[in-house]
Amino acid sequence: SSGINAEYGAFLTCFVHFLLMTAELKGAKQAARPSAACPLPRIYSPVPEGGDTEGEYESIPLISAEDRGKYEVGTGSFGMFGTALFIVGEMTGSGILGVPQALAHSGYTGILLMLICVAVASYTGLTLSRNWMHVRDQYPECSKPYQSIGYTAYGKAGEVAVQICATVTLCGGCCAYILIAAQCLAKFLCTELETDSINYRECVLIMGAVFSIVLIFGARSESLLVAFFATTLSAFFSFLIIYGIIRTGKAKDYHPFQITAKSWFLSFGKFLFAFGGHSAFPNFQKEMKKPRNFPGSVLLAFLVKLVLYIPLGVLGMLYFGDKTQPNILSDISQDLQVLNVCILLLVAIQAIMSATILGSPVAVMIEGVVGAKSSKVMSSKRIAVRVLFVAGVVVICEAIPRFDLIMALIGGTTINTAVFILPSLFHIKLAKRDQWHTFKIVLDMLTMAFGGIAGCVCTYAALANLSKGL
């Protein structure tokens, strides 16, 4: 009888453990209600109320190893250097063309301002990386990681705030690049056909059609190749532009620009745009083999941007002064015809590639909403979504046909919010147990104050200039 009682006791113990595990799993699933950003159930326990403990916290599985495979996504394919290529290729092309005038209109203090932007943007990039590491295990299959960070920190309000900033920023970047490509095409046709009657708005339509083709048929396996070529072309044509500026020589009637508060803050907005792009950072980090190496990608990318921006900006300021155009290509002598043609073609190709990098996350997001399968290239829903997205970008380009105004306006509003305010705001909520927590909170508060002030003054300057520029 003692053997029977022992077996009965063991059976009862196992049955009670089974009931407790079932109840725990059910309660965890109910607590982890899905958001619009990530509709699939979370398969790990939520991050503790106080947050992670400086990377030592490991999420506790809520689903068995056998069942977990149906939800989990394999690790990404990008390394640290490949991810840095994406960051550099994302906003660098427009920065190379617009930074010379921004630096000319802000003087040598613009270099200090640029360094401050890099320092703060680097810190918030690292903070955003940390935020994703806090919440990534809760959303193993997610097309919108930045929105997931906002949802985890502040619920639906945080998700919506990120969604608005990310969508406007990425769409604004696409518009800027399409306008750059259209300007290059128009100037190229004017040079080759020896005419001034080329309709710039028709060039916008042509480049929009090219952009739609690249966006539709740009397969995921080729995305790293696109980033590599975008970054390589940015570096190559920046050196060609420097050579063209030196060959053109100093303007005969050179005068330094008379800096005003309005021009200084407008330049500030352009610098914010040039060093922005944080809206796509979590997407890039999610695709890495080792996501914890993302901070290295951020620092490397910003270093490359500084190396490209500062020499070009200083040369434009010293050679053209108050004659510096919004697009530095317009300042290069027309007598250098072969050089101009090479630069125009390279810039146009790079602009389309960068627009693809920025537009893909928005297209994927919309496809997730309408239920289109991004894996099927020729899916009718997928093609319709991407064509309509490009059509919307072209409409905005036709309405605001100046990429420098778009840079300043987007830089002072959504980019400023997504780069300087939201990462720090979410970090305060998610990382309460990090080492040096109090010090980090102070940095986060200073960063948000910097972003708030910068956003107000830059937006005001951009709107004032926009009302006169259209």
XYZ file of C-alpha atoms in Angstrom:
470
model
C 0.000 0.000 0.000
C 2.915 2.334 0.692
C 4.062 1.877 -2.947
C 0.579 2.711 -4.214
C 0.423 5.807 -2.009
C 3.844 6.930 -3.276
C 2.762 6.529 -6.909
C -0.505 8.312 -6.168
C 1.372 11.156 -4.470
C 3.771 11.507 -7.372
C 0.884 11.565 -9.854
C -0.936 14.200 -7.791
C 2.186 16.338 -7.546
C 2.727 16.229 -11.313
C -0.921 17.069 -11.932
C -0.771 20.093 -9.615
C 2.443 21.304 -11.314
C 0.737 20.940 -14.703
C -2.243 23.036 -13.558
C 0.041 25.735 -12.142
C 2.113 25.941 -15.333
C -1.029 26.127 -17.464
C -2.448 28.930 -15.325
C 0.856 30.816 -15.425
C 1.106 30.505 -19.200
C -2.490 31.640 -19.663
C -2.015 34.623 -17.363
C 1.210 35.647 -19.091
C -0.438 35.497 -22.512
C -3.317 37.655 -21.302
C -0.955 40.195 -19.767
C 1.091 40.353 -22.951
C -1.753 41.574 -25.122
C -0.568 42.184 -28.665
C -0.114 45.683 -30.026
C -0.737 46.922 -33.534
C 3.018 46.964 -34.065
C 3.466 43.256 -33.266
C 0.271 41.217 -33.541
C 1.839 37.861 -32.637
C 1.827 36.700 -29.010
C 4.900 37.356 -26.933
C 6.727 34.163 -26.037
C 8.888 35.530 -23.237
C 7.986 37.032 -19.897
C 7.830 40.845 -19.769
C 10.874 42.826 -18.674
C 10.746 43.396 -14.895
C 9.088 46.597 -13.723
C 12.449 48.108 -12.958
C 13.932 47.204 -16.331
C 16.994 45.201 -17.279
C 20.108 45.068 -15.104
C 22.750 46.327 -17.508
C 22.398 43.507 -19.983
C 22.456 40.662 -17.448
C 18.727 40.005 -17.464
C 17.605 37.012 -19.484
C 13.974 36.634 -20.496
C 12.175 33.571 -19.125
C 10.531 31.384 -21.799
C 6.764 31.034 -21.480
C 6.428 28.435 -24.233
C 8.245 25.135 -24.533
C 11.292 24.869 -26.766
C 9.344 22.675 -29.206
C 6.498 25.169 -29.635
C 8.743 28.207 -29.615
C 10.031 27.432 -33.097
C 6.734 28.323 -34.751
C 7.028 31.920 -33.476
C 10.724 32.689 -33.419
C 12.571 34.278 -36.311
C 16.145 33.335 -37.134
C 18.943 35.756 -36.385
C 19.657 38.488 -38.896
C 22.335 38.383 -41.542
C 24.092 41.746 -41.056
C 27.350 42.293 -39.216
C 28.546 45.470 -37.548
C 30.106 46.923 -40.696
C 27.157 45.970 -42.906
C 24.782 47.727 -40.520
C 27.030 50.801 -40.493
C 26.694 50.877 -44.288
C 22.924 51.134 -43.924
C 23.207 54.020 -41.472
C 25.669 55.911 -43.676
C 23.681 55.289 -46.855
C 20.409 56.325 -45.236
C 20.827 60.122 -45.026
C 24.367 60.868 -46.224
C 23.608 61.753 -49.846
C 21.264 64.627 -49.041
C 23.627 65.773 -46.289
C 26.573 66.001 -48.677
C 24.601 68.265 -51.013
C 22.943 70.418 -48.335
C 25.592 70.725 -45.607
C 27.850 73.211 -47.539
C 25.133 75.881 -47.624
C 24.145 75.081 -44.032
C 27.734 75.595 -42.918
C 28.086 78.771 -45.009
C 24.948 80.192 -43.356
C 26.090 79.333 -39.822
C 29.821 80.102 -40.079
C 32.532 78.371 -38.092
C 30.132 78.004 -35.194
C 28.307 75.599 -37.526
C 31.199 73.136 -37.159
C 30.766 73.207 -33.379
C 27.015 72.854 -33.848
C 27.595 69.857 -36.128
C 29.834 68.199 -33.529
C 27.208 68.760 -30.832
C 24.566 67.191 -33.078
C 26.829 64.176 -33.649
C 27.542 63.761 -29.926
C 23.895 63.942 -28.890
C 22.686 61.824 -31.834
C 25.306 59.179 -30.997
C 24.155 59.052 -27.380
C 20.493 58.704 -28.349
C 21.428 56.078 -30.936
C 23.097 54.027 -28.200
C 20.113 54.657 -25.939
C 17.708 53.487 -28.628
C 19.807 50.352 -29.078
C 19.598 49.729 -25.356
C 15.824 50.190 -25.435
C 15.457 47.542 -28.148
C 17.605 45.104 -26.189
C 15.202 45.543 -23.269
C 12.102 44.581 -25.259
C 13.238 42.510 -28.252
C 12.556 39.097 -26.660
C 8.948 40.108 -26.064
C 8.393 40.654 -29.791
C 10.298 37.911 -31.664
C 8.479 38.522 -34.952
C 7.978 42.215 -35.430
C 8.067 44.500 -38.471
C 8.059 47.717 -36.408
C 10.563 47.463 -33.546
C 10.715 51.192 -32.739
C 6.933 51.216 -32.320
C 7.243 48.169 -30.055
C 9.645 50.084 -27.828
C 7.140 52.922 -27.547
C 4.291 50.513 -26.831
C 6.235 48.722 -24.102
C 7.197 52.002 -22.432
C 3.978 54.043 -22.692
C 1.355 51.823 -24.265
C -0.670 52.927 -27.267
C 0.349 56.588 -26.884
C 4.044 55.713 -27.212
C 3.385 53.491 -30.209
C 1.372 56.164 -32.021
C 3.990 58.847 -31.319
C 6.739 56.704 -32.822
C 4.534 55.716 -35.754
C 3.877 59.341 -36.691
C 7.522 60.404 -36.352
C 8.897 57.386 -38.216
C 6.430 57.587 -41.086
C 6.817 61.330 -41.637
C 10.612 61.144 -41.337
C 11.058 58.273 -43.759
C 8.564 59.723 -46.241
C 10.234 63.140 -45.971
C 13.602 61.539 -46.642
C 12.195 59.790 -49.714
C 10.833 63.116 -50.975
C 14.202 64.818 -50.505
C 16.019 62.090 -52.418
C 13.514 62.021 -55.273
C 13.888 65.807 -55.625
C 17.690 65.462 -55.638
C 17.513 62.762 -58.313
C 15.097 64.870 -60.379
C 17.390 67.907 -60.153
C 20.310 65.806 -61.329
C 18.311 64.421 -64.238
C 17.098 67.885 -65.264
C 20.600 69.349 -65.126
C 22.021 66.367 -67.006
C 19.455 66.723 -69.812
C 20.037 70.472 -70.023
C 23.784 69.870 -70.343
C 23.536 67.108 -72.936
C 20.745 68.658 -75.009
C 22.113 72.218 -74.643
C 18.743 73.628 -73.681
C 17.126 75.304 -70.694
C 13.575 74.166 -71.472
C 13.638 70.914 -69.461
C 10.578 70.696 -67.215
C 11.802 69.918 -63.707
C 8.414 68.554 -62.603
C 8.435 66.018 -65.416
C 11.811 64.825 -64.150
C 10.181 64.262 -60.752
C 7.663 61.951 -62.424
C 10.427 60.048 -64.238
C 12.476 59.523 -61.093
C 9.320 58.536 -59.219
C 8.730 55.799 -61.783
C 12.326 54.583 -61.415
C 11.967 54.627 -57.628
C 8.794 52.523 -57.795
C 10.525 49.872 -59.921
C 13.499 49.646 -57.538
C 11.197 49.576 -54.511
C 9.065 46.758 -55.955
C 11.823 44.500 -57.248
C 14.442 45.225 -54.586
C 14.653 41.762 -52.976
C 15.681 41.398 -49.338
C 18.825 39.502 -50.239
C 19.952 42.491 -52.320
C 19.306 45.090 -49.623
C 22.837 44.900 -48.215
C 24.195 45.369 -51.737
C 22.028 48.491 -52.101
C 23.406 49.885 -48.830
C 26.986 49.121 -49.891
C 26.603 50.897 -53.232
C 24.762 53.840 -51.653
C 27.597 54.391 -49.160
C 30.345 53.822 -51.731
C 28.744 56.233 -54.188
C 28.323 58.832 -51.421
C 32.025 58.709 -50.625
C 33.051 58.686 -54.292
C 30.940 61.602 -55.486
C 31.811 63.639 -52.379
C 35.487 63.482 -53.440
C 34.486 64.377 -56.996
C 32.541 67.381 -55.669
C 35.570 68.501 -53.638
C 37.693 68.232 -56.791
C 35.061 70.186 -58.730
C 34.974 72.962 -56.113
C 38.771 73.306 -56.221
C 38.773 73.336 -60.048
C 35.977 75.930 -60.104
C 37.957 78.235 -57.839
C 36.924 80.949 -55.460
C 34.025 83.146 -56.545
C 35.197 86.455 -58.040
C 32.744 88.505 -55.993
C 33.192 86.376 -52.872
C 31.599 87.672 -49.676
C 31.001 85.732 -46.480
C 27.362 85.193 -45.641
C 25.910 87.612 -43.111
C 24.771 85.195 -40.460
C 21.424 85.835 -38.789
C 19.558 83.967 -36.075
C 17.102 82.711 -38.694
C 19.813 81.372 -41.023
C 21.666 79.793 -38.088
C 18.625 77.899 -36.851
C 17.677 76.903 -40.398
C 21.165 75.406 -40.749
C 20.605 73.672 -37.420
C 17.556 71.919 -38.871
C 19.593 70.744 -41.867
C 22.277 69.338 -39.570
C 19.579 67.461 -37.655
C 18.368 65.959 -40.920
C 21.896 65.040 -41.996
C 22.569 63.151 -38.757
C 19.062 61.757 -38.279
C 17.732 58.414 -39.399
C 17.083 56.965 -35.935
C 13.587 55.941 -36.993
C 15.113 53.020 -38.893
C 17.838 52.141 -36.357
C 15.835 49.407 -34.545
C 15.006 47.833 -37.918
C 18.700 47.665 -38.743
C 19.573 46.303 -35.300
C 16.872 43.631 -35.576
C 18.537 42.320 -38.740
C 21.985 41.931 -37.124
C 23.601 38.608 -36.269
C 24.728 40.101 -32.950
C 22.387 42.977 -32.033
C 24.565 43.970 -29.079
C 27.209 45.168 -31.573
C 24.872 47.851 -32.906
C 26.475 50.691 -30.850
C 29.698 50.040 -32.765
C 27.784 50.432 -36.034
C 26.321 53.757 -34.866
C 29.672 55.233 -33.836
C 31.391 54.037 -37.013
C 28.622 55.440 -39.223
C 28.672 58.881 -37.576
C 32.465 59.019 -37.837
C 32.224 58.341 -41.578
C 29.551 61.028 -41.924
C 31.773 63.595 -40.205
C 34.681 62.718 -42.487
C 32.438 63.289 -45.520
C 30.590 66.385 -44.303
C 33.197 68.662 -42.705
C 35.777 68.973 -45.548
C 33.057 69.468 -48.144
C 31.181 72.012 -46.026
C 34.292 74.028 -45.182
C 35.374 74.154 -48.839
C 31.933 75.320 -49.957
C 31.920 78.036 -47.302
C 35.440 79.271 -48.153
C 35.033 79.197 -51.951
C 31.463 80.456 -52.483
C 30.413 82.248 -49.275
C 27.023 83.905 -49.643
C 26.739 82.495 -53.193
C 26.553 78.900 -51.917
C 23.460 77.229 -53.388
C 21.098 74.806 -51.549
C 22.510 72.086 -53.830
C 26.302 72.394 -53.976
C 26.276 70.880 -57.475
C 24.868 74.166 -58.804
C 28.085 75.954 -57.722
C 30.439 73.797 -59.762
C 31.537 75.410 -63.036
C 29.622 74.330 -66.121
C 32.901 74.271 -68.055
C 33.776 71.016 -66.258
C 31.257 69.145 -68.388
C 32.620 65.597 -68.033
C 33.021 65.980 -64.276
C 29.509 67.404 -63.957
C 27.987 64.531 -65.910
C 29.787 61.930 -63.777
C 28.710 63.602 -60.525
C 25.111 64.015 -61.662
C 24.777 60.368 -62.640
C 26.373 59.126 -59.424
C 24.250 61.400 -57.237
C 21.053 60.367 -59.023
C 21.823 56.656 -58.588
C 22.760 57.123 -54.939
C 19.602 59.142 -54.295
C 17.374 56.355 -55.650
C 19.227 53.765 -53.556
C 18.899 55.867 -50.387
C 15.220 56.480 -51.105
C 14.808 52.700 -51.338
C 16.485 52.205 -47.948
C 14.135 54.777 -46.386
C 10.985 53.741 -48.235
C 11.205 50.003 -47.630
C 10.310 50.132 -43.890
C 7.259 52.289 -44.635
C 6.135 49.952 -47.426
C 6.597 46.900 -45.195
C 4.595 48.584 -42.436
C 1.683 49.336 -44.785
C 1.830 45.805 -46.169
C 1.502 44.474 -42.641
C -1.606 46.573 -42.108
C -3.335 45.472 -45.334
C -2.163 41.852 -45.091
C 0.137 41.841 -48.125
C 2.902 39.225 -48.182
C 6.231 41.015 -48.466
C 7.983 37.727 -49.292
C 6.107 37.447 -52.597
C 7.608 40.015 -54.953
C 4.789 39.847 -57.504
C 1.944 39.870 -54.986
C -0.779 42.196 -56.296
C -1.332 43.757 -52.865
C 2.389 44.328 -52.405
C 2.751 45.999 -55.805
C -0.336 48.149 -55.218
C 0.918 49.301 -51.809
C 4.345 50.289 -53.132
C 3.004 52.039 -56.229
C 0.536 54.063 -54.141
C 3.292 54.924 -51.657
C 5.526 56.228 -54.451
C 2.573 58.171 -55.898
C 2.110 59.907 -52.538
C 5.816 60.788 -52.419
C 5.663 62.254 -55.922
C 2.626 64.385 -55.017
C 4.524 65.875 -52.057
C 7.552 66.525 -54.284
C 5.387 68.365 -56.790
C 3.840 70.450 -53.993
C 7.182 71.309 -52.287
C 9.837 71.115 -55.035
C 12.809 72.163 -52.827
C 14.698 69.456 -50.986
C 16.541 71.948 -48.723
C 13.225 73.183 -47.283
C 12.078 69.605 -46.692
C 15.395 68.874 -44.949
C 15.015 71.839 -42.605
C 11.336 71.237 -41.833
C 11.603 67.490 -41.250
C 14.853 67.967 -39.349
C 13.257 70.394 -36.907
C 10.075 68.388 -36.327
C 9.857 64.596 -36.610
C 13.567 63.832 -36.914
C 14.279 65.992 -33.887
C 11.547 64.167 -31.936
C 12.606 60.671 -33.030
C 16.311 61.365 -32.469
C 16.520 63.490 -29.316
C 13.274 63.144 -27.371
C 11.672 59.710 -27.752
C 14.776 57.503 -27.202
C 15.580 59.266 -23.912
C 11.945 59.336 -22.832
C 11.592 55.591 -23.386
C 14.941 54.877 -21.740
C 13.833 56.555 -18.504
C 10.877 54.185 -18.387
C 12.566 50.950 -19.454
C 15.972 50.970 -17.772
C 15.374 51.758 -14.098
C 17.963 49.241 -12.888
C 20.844 50.122 -15.170
C 24.156 50.962 -13.607
C 24.720 54.701 -13.263
C 20.959 55.071 -13.596
C 20.799 58.531 -11.988
C 23.577 59.835 -14.236
C 21.823 58.439 -17.304
C 18.548 60.041 -16.236
C 20.298 63.416 -16.066
C 21.717 62.875 -19.561
C 18.291 61.831 -20.837
C 16.684 64.942 -19.368
C 19.360 67.207 -20.881
C 18.958 65.483 -24.238
C 15.193 65.996 -24.202
C 15.644 69.655 -23.247
C 18.119 70.091 -26.085
C 15.705 68.432 -28.497
C 12.742 70.476 -27.344
C 14.504 73.816 -27.733
C 16.119 72.834 -31.032
C 12.818 71.589 -32.405
C 10.953 74.803 -31.629
C 13.495 77.225 -33.087
C 14.331 75.078 -36.132
C 10.671 74.507 -36.987
C 9.935 78.228 -36.711
C 12.863 79.105 -39.003
C 11.883 76.396 -41.508
C 8.224 77.487 -41.660
C 9.213 81.131 -42.073
C 11.537 80.216 -44.932
C 8.983 77.831 -46.446
C 6.353 80.583 -46.649
C 8.788 82.681 -48.712
C 10.280 79.853 -50.766
C 7.116 78.509 -52.418
